[in-house]
Structures are given as structure tokens and as C-alpha cells.
PDB file of N, CA and C and ligand atoms in Angstrom:
ATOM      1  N   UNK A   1      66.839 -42.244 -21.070  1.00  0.00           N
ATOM      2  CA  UNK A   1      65.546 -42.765 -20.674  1.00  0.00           C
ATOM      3  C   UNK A   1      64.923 -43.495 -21.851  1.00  0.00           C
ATOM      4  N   UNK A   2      64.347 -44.849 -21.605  1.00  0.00           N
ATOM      5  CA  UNK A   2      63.624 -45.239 -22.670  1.00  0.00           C
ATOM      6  C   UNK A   2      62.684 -44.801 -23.180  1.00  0.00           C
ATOM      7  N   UNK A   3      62.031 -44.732 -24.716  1.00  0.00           N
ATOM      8  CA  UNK A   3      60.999 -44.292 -24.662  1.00  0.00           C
ATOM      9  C   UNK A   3      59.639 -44.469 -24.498  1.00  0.00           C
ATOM     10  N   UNK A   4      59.374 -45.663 -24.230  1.00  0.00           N
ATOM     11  CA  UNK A   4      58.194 -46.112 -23.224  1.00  0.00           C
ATOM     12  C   UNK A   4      58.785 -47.973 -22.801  1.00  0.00           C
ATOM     13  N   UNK A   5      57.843 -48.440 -21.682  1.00  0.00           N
ATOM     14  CA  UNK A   5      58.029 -49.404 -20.852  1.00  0.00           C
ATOM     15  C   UNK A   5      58.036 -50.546 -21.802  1.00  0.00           C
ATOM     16  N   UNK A   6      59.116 -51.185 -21.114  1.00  0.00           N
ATOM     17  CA  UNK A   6      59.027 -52.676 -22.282  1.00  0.00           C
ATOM     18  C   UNK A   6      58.386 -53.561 -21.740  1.00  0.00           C
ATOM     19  N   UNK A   7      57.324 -53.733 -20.910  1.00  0.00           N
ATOM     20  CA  UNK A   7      56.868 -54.108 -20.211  1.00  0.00           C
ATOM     21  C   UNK A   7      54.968 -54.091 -20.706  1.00  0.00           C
ATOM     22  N   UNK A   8      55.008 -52.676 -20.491  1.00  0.00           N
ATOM     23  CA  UNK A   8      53.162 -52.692 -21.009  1.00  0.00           C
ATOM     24  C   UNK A   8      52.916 -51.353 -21.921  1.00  0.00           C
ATOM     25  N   UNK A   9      54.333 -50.841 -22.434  1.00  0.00           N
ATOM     26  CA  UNK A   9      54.500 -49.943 -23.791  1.00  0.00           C
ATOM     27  C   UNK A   9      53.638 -48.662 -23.163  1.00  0.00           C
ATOM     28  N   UNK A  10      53.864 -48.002 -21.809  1.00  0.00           N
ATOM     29  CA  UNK A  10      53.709 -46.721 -21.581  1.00  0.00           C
ATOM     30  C   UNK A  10      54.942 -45.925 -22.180  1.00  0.00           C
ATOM     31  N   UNK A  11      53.765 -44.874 -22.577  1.00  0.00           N
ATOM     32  CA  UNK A  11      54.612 -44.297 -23.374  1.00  0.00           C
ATOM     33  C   UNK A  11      55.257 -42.871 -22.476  1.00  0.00           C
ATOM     34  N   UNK A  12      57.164 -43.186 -22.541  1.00  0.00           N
ATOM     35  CA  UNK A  12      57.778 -42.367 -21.550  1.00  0.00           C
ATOM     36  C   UNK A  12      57.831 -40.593 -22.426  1.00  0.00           C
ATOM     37  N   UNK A  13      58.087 -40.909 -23.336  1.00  0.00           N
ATOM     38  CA  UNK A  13      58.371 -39.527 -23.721  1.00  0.00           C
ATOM     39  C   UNK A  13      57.317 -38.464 -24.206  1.00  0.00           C
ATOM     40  N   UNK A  14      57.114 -37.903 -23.525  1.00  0.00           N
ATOM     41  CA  UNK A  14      55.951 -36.502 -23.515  1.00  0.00           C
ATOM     42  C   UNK A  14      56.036 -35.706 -23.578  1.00  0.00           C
ATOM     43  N   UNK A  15      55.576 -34.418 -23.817  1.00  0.00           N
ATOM     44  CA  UNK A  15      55.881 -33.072 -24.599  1.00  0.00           C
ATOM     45  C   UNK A  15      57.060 -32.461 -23.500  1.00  0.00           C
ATOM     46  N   UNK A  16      57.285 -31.731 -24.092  1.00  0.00           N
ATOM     47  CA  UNK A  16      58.500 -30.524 -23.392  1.00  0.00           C
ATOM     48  C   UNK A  16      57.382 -29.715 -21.666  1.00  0.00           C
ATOM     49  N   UNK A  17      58.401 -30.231 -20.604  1.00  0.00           N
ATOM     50  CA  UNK A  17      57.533 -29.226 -19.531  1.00  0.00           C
ATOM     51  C   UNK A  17      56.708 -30.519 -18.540  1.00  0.00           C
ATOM     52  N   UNK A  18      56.787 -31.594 -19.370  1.00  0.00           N
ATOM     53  CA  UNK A  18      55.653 -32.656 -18.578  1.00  0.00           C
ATOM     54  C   UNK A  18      56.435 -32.715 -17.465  1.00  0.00           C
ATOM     55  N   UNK A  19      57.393 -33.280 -17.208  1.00  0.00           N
ATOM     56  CA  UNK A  19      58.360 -33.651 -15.820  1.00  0.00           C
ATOM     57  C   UNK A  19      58.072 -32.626 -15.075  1.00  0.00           C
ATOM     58  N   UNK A  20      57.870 -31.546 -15.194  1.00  0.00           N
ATOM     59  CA  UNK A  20      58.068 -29.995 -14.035  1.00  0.00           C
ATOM     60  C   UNK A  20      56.761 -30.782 -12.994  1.00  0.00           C
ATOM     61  N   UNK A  21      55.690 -31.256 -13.388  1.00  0.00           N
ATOM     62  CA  UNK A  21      54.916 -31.482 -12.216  1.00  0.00           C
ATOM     63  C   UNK A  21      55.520 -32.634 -11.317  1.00  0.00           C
ATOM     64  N   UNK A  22      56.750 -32.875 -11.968  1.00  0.00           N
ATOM     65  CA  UNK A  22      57.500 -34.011 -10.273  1.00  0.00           C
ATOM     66  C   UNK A  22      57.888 -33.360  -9.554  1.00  0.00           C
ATOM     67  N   UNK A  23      57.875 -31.909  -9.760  1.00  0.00           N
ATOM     68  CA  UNK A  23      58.447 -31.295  -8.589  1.00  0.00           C
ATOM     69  C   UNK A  23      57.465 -31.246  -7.388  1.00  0.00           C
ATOM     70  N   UNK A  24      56.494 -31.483  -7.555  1.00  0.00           N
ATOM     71  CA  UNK A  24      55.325 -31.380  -6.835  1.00  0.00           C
ATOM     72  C   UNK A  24      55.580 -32.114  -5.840  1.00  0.00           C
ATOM     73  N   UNK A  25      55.929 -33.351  -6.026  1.00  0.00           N
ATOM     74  CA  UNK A  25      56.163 -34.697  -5.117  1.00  0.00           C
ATOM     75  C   UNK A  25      57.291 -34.120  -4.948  1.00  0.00           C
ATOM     76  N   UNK A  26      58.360 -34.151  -5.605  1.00  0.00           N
ATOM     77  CA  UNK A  26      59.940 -34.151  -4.892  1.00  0.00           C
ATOM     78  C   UNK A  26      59.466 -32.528  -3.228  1.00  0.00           C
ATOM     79  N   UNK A  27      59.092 -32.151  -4.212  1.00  0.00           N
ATOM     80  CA  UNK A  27      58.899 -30.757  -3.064  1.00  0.00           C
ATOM     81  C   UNK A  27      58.046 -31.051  -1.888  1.00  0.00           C
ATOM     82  N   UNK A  28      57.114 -31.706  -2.008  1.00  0.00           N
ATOM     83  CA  UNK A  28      56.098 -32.470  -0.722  1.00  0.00           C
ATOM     84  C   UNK A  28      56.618 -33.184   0.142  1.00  0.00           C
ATOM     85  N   UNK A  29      57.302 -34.272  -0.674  1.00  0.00           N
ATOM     86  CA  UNK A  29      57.881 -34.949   0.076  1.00  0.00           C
ATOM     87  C   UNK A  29      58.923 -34.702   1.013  1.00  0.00           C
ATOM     88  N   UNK A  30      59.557 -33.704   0.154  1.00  0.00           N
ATOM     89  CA  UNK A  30      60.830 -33.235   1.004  1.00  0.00           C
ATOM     90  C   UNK A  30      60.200 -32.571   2.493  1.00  0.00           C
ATOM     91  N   UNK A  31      59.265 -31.481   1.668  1.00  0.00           N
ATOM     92  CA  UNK A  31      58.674 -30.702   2.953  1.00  0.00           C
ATOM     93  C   UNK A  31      57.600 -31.669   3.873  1.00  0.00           C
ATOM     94  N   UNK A  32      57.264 -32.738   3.323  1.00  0.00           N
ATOM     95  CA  UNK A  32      56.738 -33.480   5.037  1.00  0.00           C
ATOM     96  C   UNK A  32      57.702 -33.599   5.695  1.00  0.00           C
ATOM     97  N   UNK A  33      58.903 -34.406   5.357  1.00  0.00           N
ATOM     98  CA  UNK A  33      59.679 -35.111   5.906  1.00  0.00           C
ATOM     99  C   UNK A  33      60.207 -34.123   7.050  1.00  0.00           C
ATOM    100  N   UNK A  34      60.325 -33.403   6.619  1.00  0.00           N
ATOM    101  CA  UNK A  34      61.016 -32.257   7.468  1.00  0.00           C
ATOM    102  C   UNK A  34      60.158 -31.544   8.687  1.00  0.00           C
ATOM    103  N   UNK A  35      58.568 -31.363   7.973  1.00  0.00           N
ATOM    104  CA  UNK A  35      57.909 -31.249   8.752  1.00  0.00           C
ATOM    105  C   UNK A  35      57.595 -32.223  10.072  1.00  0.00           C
ATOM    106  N   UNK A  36      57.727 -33.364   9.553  1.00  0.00           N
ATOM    107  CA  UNK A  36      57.193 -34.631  10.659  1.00  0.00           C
ATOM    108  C   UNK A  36      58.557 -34.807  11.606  1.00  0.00           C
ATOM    109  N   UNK A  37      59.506 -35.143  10.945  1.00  0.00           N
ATOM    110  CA  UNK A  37      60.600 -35.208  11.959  1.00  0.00           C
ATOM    111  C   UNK A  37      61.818 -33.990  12.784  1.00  0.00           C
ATOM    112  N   UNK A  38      61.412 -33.160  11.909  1.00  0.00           N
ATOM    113  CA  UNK A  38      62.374 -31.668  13.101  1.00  0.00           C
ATOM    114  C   UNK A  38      61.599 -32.008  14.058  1.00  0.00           C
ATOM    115  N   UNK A  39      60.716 -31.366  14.665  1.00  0.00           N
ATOM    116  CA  UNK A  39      59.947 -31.413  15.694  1.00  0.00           C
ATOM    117  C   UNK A  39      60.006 -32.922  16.352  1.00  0.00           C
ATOM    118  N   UNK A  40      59.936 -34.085  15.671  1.00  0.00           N
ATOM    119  CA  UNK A  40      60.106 -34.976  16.395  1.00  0.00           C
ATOM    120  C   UNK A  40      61.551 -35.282  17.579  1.00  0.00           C
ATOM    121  N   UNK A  41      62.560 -34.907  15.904  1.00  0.00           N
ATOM    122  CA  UNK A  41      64.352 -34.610  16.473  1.00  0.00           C
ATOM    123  C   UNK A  41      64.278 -33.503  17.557  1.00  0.00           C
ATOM    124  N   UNK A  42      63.528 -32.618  17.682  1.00  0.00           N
ATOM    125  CA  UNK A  42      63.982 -31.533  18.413  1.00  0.00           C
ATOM    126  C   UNK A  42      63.413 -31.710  20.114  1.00  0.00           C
ATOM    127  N   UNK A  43      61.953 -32.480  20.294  1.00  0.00           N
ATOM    128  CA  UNK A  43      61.466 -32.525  21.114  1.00  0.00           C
ATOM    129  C   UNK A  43      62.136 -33.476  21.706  1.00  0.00           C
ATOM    130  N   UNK A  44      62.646 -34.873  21.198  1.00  0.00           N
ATOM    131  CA  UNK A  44      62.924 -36.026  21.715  1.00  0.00           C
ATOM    132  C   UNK A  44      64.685 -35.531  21.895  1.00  0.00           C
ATOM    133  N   UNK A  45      64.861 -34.448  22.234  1.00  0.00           N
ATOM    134  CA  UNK A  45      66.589 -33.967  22.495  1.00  0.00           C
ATOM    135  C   UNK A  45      67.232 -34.563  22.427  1.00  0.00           C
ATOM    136  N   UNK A  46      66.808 -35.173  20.994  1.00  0.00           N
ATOM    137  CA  UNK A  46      68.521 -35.623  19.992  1.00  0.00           C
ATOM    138  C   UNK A  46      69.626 -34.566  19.509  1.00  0.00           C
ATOM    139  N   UNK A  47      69.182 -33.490  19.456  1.00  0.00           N
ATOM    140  CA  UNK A  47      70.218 -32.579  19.387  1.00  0.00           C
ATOM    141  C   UNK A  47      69.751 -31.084  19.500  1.00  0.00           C
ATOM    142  N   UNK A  48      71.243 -30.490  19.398  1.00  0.00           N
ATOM    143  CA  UNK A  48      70.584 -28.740  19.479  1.00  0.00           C
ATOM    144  C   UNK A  48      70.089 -28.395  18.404  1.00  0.00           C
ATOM    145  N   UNK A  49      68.673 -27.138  18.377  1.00  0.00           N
ATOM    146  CA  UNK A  49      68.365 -26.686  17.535  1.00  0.00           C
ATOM    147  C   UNK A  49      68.847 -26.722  16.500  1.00  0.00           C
ATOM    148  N   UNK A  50      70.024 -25.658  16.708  1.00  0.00           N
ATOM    149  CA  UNK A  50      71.084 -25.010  15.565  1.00  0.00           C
ATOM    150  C   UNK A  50      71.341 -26.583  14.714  1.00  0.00           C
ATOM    151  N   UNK A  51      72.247 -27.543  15.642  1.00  0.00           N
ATOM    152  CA  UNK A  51      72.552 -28.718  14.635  1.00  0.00           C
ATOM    153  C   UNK A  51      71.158 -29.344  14.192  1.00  0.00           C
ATOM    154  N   UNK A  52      70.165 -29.018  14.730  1.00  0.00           N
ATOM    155  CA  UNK A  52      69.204 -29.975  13.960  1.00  0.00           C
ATOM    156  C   UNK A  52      68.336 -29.001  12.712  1.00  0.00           C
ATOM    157  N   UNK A  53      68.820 -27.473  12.562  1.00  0.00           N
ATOM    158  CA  UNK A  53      68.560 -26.723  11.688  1.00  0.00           C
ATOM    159  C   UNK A  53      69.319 -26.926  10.767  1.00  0.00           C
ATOM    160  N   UNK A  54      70.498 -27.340  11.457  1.00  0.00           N
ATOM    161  CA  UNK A  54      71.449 -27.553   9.840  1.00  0.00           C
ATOM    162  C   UNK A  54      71.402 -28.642   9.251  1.00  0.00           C
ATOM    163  N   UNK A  55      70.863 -29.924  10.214  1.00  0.00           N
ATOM    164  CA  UNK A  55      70.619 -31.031   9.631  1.00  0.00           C
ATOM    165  C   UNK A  55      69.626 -31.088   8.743  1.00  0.00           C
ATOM    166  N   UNK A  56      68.568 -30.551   8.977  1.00  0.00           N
ATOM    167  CA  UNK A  56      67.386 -30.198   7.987  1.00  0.00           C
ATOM    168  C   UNK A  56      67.811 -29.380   6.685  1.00  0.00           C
ATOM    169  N   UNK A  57      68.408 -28.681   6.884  1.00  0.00           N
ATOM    170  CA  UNK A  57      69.075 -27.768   5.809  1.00  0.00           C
ATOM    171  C   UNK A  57      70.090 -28.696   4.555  1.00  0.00           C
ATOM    172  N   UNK A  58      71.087 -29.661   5.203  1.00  0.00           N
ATOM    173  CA  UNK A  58      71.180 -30.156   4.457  1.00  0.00           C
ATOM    174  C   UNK A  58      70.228 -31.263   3.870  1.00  0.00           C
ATOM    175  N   UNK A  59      69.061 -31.615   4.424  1.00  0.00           N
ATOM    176  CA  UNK A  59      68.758 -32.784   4.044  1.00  0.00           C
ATOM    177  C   UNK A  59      67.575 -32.199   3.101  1.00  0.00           C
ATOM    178  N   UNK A  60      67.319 -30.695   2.827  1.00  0.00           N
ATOM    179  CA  UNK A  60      66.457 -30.164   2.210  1.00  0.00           C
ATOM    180  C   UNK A  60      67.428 -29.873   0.732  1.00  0.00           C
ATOM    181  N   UNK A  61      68.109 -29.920   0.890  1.00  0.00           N
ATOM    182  CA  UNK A  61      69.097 -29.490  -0.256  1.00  0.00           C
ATOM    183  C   UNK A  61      69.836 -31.238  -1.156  1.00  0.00           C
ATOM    184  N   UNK A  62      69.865 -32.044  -0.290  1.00  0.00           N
ATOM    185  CA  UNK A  62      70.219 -33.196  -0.965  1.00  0.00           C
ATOM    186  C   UNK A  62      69.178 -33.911  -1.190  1.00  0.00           C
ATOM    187  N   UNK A  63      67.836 -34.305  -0.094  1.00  0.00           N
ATOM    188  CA  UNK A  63      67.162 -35.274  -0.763  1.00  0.00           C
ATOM    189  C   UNK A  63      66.385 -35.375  -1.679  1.00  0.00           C
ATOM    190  N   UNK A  64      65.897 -33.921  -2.432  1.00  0.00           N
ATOM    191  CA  UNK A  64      65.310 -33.119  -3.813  1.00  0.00           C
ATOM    192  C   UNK A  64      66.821 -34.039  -5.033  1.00  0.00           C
ATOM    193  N   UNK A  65      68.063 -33.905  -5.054  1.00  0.00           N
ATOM    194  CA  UNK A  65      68.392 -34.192  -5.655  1.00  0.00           C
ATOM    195  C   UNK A  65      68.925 -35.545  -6.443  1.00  0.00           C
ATOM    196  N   UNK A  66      68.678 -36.757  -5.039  1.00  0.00           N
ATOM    197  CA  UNK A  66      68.355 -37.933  -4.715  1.00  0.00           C
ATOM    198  C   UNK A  66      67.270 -38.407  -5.602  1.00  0.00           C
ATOM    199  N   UNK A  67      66.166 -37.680  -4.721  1.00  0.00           N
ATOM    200  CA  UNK A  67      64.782 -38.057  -5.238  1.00  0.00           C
ATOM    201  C   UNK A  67      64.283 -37.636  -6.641  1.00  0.00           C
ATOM    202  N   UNK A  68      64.986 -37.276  -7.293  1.00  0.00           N
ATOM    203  CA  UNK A  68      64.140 -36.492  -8.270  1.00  0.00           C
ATOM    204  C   UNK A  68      63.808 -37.609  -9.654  1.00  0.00           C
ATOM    205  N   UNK A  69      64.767 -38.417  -9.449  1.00  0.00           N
ATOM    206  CA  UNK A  69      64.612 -39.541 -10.539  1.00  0.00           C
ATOM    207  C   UNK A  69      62.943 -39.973 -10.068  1.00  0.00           C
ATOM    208  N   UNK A  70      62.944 -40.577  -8.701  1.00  0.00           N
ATOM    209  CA  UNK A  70      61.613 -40.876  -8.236  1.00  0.00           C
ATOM    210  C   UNK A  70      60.339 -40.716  -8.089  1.00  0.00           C
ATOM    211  N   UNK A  71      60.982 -39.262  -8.077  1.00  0.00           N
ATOM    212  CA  UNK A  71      59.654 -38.050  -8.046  1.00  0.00           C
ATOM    213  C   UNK A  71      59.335 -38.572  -9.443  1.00  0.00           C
ATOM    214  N   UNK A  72      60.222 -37.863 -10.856  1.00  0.00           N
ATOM    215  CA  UNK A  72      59.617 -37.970 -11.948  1.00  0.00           C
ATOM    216  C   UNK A  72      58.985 -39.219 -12.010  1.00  0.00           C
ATOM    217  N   UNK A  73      59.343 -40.752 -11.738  1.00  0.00           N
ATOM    218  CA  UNK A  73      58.384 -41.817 -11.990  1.00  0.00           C
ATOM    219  C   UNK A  73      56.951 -41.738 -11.268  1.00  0.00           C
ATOM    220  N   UNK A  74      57.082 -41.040 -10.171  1.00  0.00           N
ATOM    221  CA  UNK A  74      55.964 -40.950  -9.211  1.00  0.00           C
ATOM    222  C   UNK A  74      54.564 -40.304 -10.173  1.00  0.00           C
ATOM    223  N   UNK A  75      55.378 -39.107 -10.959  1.00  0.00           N
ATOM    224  CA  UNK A  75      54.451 -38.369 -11.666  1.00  0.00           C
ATOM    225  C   UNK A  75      53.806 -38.954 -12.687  1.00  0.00           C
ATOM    226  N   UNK A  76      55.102 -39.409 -13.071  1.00  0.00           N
ATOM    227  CA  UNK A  76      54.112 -40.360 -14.724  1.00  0.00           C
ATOM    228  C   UNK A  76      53.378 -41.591 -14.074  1.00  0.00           C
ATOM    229  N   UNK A  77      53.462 -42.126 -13.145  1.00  0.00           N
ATOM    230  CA  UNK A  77      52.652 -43.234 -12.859  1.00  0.00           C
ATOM    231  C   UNK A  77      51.225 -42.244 -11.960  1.00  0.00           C
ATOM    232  N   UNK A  78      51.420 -41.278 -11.938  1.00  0.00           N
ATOM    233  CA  UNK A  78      50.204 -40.811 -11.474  1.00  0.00           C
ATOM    234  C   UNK A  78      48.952 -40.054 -12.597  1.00  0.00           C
ATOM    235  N   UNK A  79      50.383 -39.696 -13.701  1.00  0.00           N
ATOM    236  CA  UNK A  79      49.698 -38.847 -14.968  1.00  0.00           C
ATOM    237  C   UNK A  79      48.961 -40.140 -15.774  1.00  0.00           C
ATOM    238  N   UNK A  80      50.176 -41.345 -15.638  1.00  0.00           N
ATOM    239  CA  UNK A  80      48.991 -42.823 -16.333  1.00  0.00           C
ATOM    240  C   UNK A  80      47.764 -42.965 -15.738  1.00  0.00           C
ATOM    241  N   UNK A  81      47.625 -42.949 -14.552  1.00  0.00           N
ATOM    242  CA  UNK A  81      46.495 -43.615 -13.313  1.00  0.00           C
ATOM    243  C   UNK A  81      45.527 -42.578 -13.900  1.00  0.00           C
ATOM    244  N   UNK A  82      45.323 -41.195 -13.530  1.00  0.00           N
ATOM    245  CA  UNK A  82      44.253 -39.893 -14.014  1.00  0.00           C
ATOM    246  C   UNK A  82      44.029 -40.222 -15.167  1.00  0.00           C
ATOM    247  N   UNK A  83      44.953 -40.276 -16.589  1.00  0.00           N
ATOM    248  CA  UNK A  83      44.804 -40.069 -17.922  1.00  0.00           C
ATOM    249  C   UNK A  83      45.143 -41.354 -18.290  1.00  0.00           C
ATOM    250  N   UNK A  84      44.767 -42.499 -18.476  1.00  0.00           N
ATOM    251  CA  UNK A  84      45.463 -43.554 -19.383  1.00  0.00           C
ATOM    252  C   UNK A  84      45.044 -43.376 -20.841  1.00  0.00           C
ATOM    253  N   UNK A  85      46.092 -43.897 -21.616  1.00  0.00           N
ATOM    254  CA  UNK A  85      46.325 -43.291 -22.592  1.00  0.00           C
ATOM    255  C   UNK A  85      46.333 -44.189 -23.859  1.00  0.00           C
ATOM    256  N   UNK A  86      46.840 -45.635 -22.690  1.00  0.00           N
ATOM    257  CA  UNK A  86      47.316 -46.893 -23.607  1.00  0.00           C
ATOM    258  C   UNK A  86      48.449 -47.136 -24.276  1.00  0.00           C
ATOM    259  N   UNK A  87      48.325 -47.922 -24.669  1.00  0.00           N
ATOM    260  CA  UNK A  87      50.089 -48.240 -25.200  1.00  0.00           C
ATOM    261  C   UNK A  87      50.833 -47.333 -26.149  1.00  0.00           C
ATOM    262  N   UNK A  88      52.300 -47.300 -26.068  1.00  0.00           N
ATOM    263  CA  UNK A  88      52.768 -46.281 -27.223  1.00  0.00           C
ATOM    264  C   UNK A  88      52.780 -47.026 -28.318  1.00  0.00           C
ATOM    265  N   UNK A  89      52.496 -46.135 -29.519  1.00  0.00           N
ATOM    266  CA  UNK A  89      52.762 -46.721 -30.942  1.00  0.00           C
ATOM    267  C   UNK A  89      53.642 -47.334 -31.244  1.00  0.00           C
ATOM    268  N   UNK A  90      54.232 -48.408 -32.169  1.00  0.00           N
ATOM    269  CA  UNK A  90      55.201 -48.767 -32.582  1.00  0.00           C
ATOM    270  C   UNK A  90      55.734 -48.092 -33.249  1.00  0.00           C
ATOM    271  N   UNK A  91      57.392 -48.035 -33.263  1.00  0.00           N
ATOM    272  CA  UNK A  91      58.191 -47.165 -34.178  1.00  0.00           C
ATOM    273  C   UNK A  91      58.683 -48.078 -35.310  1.00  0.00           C
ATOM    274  N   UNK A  92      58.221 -47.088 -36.532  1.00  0.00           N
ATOM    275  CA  UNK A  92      58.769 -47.976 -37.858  1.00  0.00           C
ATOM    276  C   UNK A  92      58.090 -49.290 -38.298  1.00  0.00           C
ATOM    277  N   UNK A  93      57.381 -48.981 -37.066  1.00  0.00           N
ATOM    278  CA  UNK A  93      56.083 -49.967 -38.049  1.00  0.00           C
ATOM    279  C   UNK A  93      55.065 -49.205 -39.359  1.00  0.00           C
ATOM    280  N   UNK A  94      54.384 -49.983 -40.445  1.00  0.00           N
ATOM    281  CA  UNK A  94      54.159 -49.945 -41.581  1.00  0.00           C
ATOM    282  C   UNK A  94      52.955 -48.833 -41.339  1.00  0.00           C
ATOM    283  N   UNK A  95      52.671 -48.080 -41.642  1.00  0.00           N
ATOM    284  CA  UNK A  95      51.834 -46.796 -42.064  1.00  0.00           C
ATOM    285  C   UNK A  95      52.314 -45.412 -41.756  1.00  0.00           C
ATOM    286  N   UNK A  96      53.501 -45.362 -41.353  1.00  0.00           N
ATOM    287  CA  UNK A  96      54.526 -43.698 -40.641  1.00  0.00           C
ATOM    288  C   UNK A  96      55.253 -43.498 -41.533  1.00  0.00           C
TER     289      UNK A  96
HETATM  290 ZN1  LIG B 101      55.130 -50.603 -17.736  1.00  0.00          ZN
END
């Protein structure tokens, strides 16, 4: 991972533990998704329960691991938006 954007110099790397709040999103997201469409899959008798329990099952178990790159950007672009912080310092520039 870089350590901040080459773009507008957010700065990516943050203390030990910052990423754990993407789980927040990866975990939400997962659990709408699931929420909004079982019931949709199940009512509109696209399939049996059972297969549409297992379909959920896997898709609770893979799309956390998919998403998680996403999640984490989701977080830091949300931790910028609450807290901006401004650009990261330059490295090896003259006073360090
Ligand atoms: Zn940027």
C-alpha cells in the first residue's frame, strides 16, 4: 500500500488498529445485502429455502473477503471526510 495518495497526499498510513473500523462497512454491507435479497430470492421462488440458505451462506463468507480491500478505502475516505487532516508530510525533506 502506498503511503499516502499521489494525487492530494492523504496520508495512507495510520497507527496500528485504524483499518479494524472497515469492518464496519465490510460487515453492513454484507449483512444488508443479505438482508434485502434472501427474502426477495425466497418470496419471488427462485429457489428452495435450503439452496437459497446456502447461497447466502456462501455469499456471507466470500463477499467480506472480496470486499475488504473496499471496505478499508470506504473507511479512510470516511475517517478523511469526519477528520481532515491535510496533506501528509514530505519524506526526507529538510528539517527530519
Ligand atoms: Zn487522493
Amino acid at each position: 500500500m502506498e503511503p499516502f495518495c499521489e494525487a492530494c497526499r492523504a496520508n495512507f498510513e495510520r497507527d496500528p488498529g485504524f483499518f479494524l473500523g472497515s469492518i464496519y462497512f465490510n460487515y453492513g454491507l454484507t449483512a444488508l445485502l443479505v438482508a434485502v435479497f434472501y427474502p426477495i430470492l425466497l418470496f419471488s421462488g427462485w429457489g428452495s429455502p435450503n439452496a437459497l440458505l446456502a447461497g447466502c451462506l456462501a455469499f456471507c463468507l466470500a463477499f467480506p473477503l472480496w470486499f475488504f480491500r473496499y471496505a478499508r478505502s470506504l473507511w479512510l475516505g470516511f475517517d478523511l471526510y469526519m477528520d481532515p487532516r491535510g496533506p501528509a508530510p514530505h519524506r526526507g525533506s529538510a528539517g527530519e
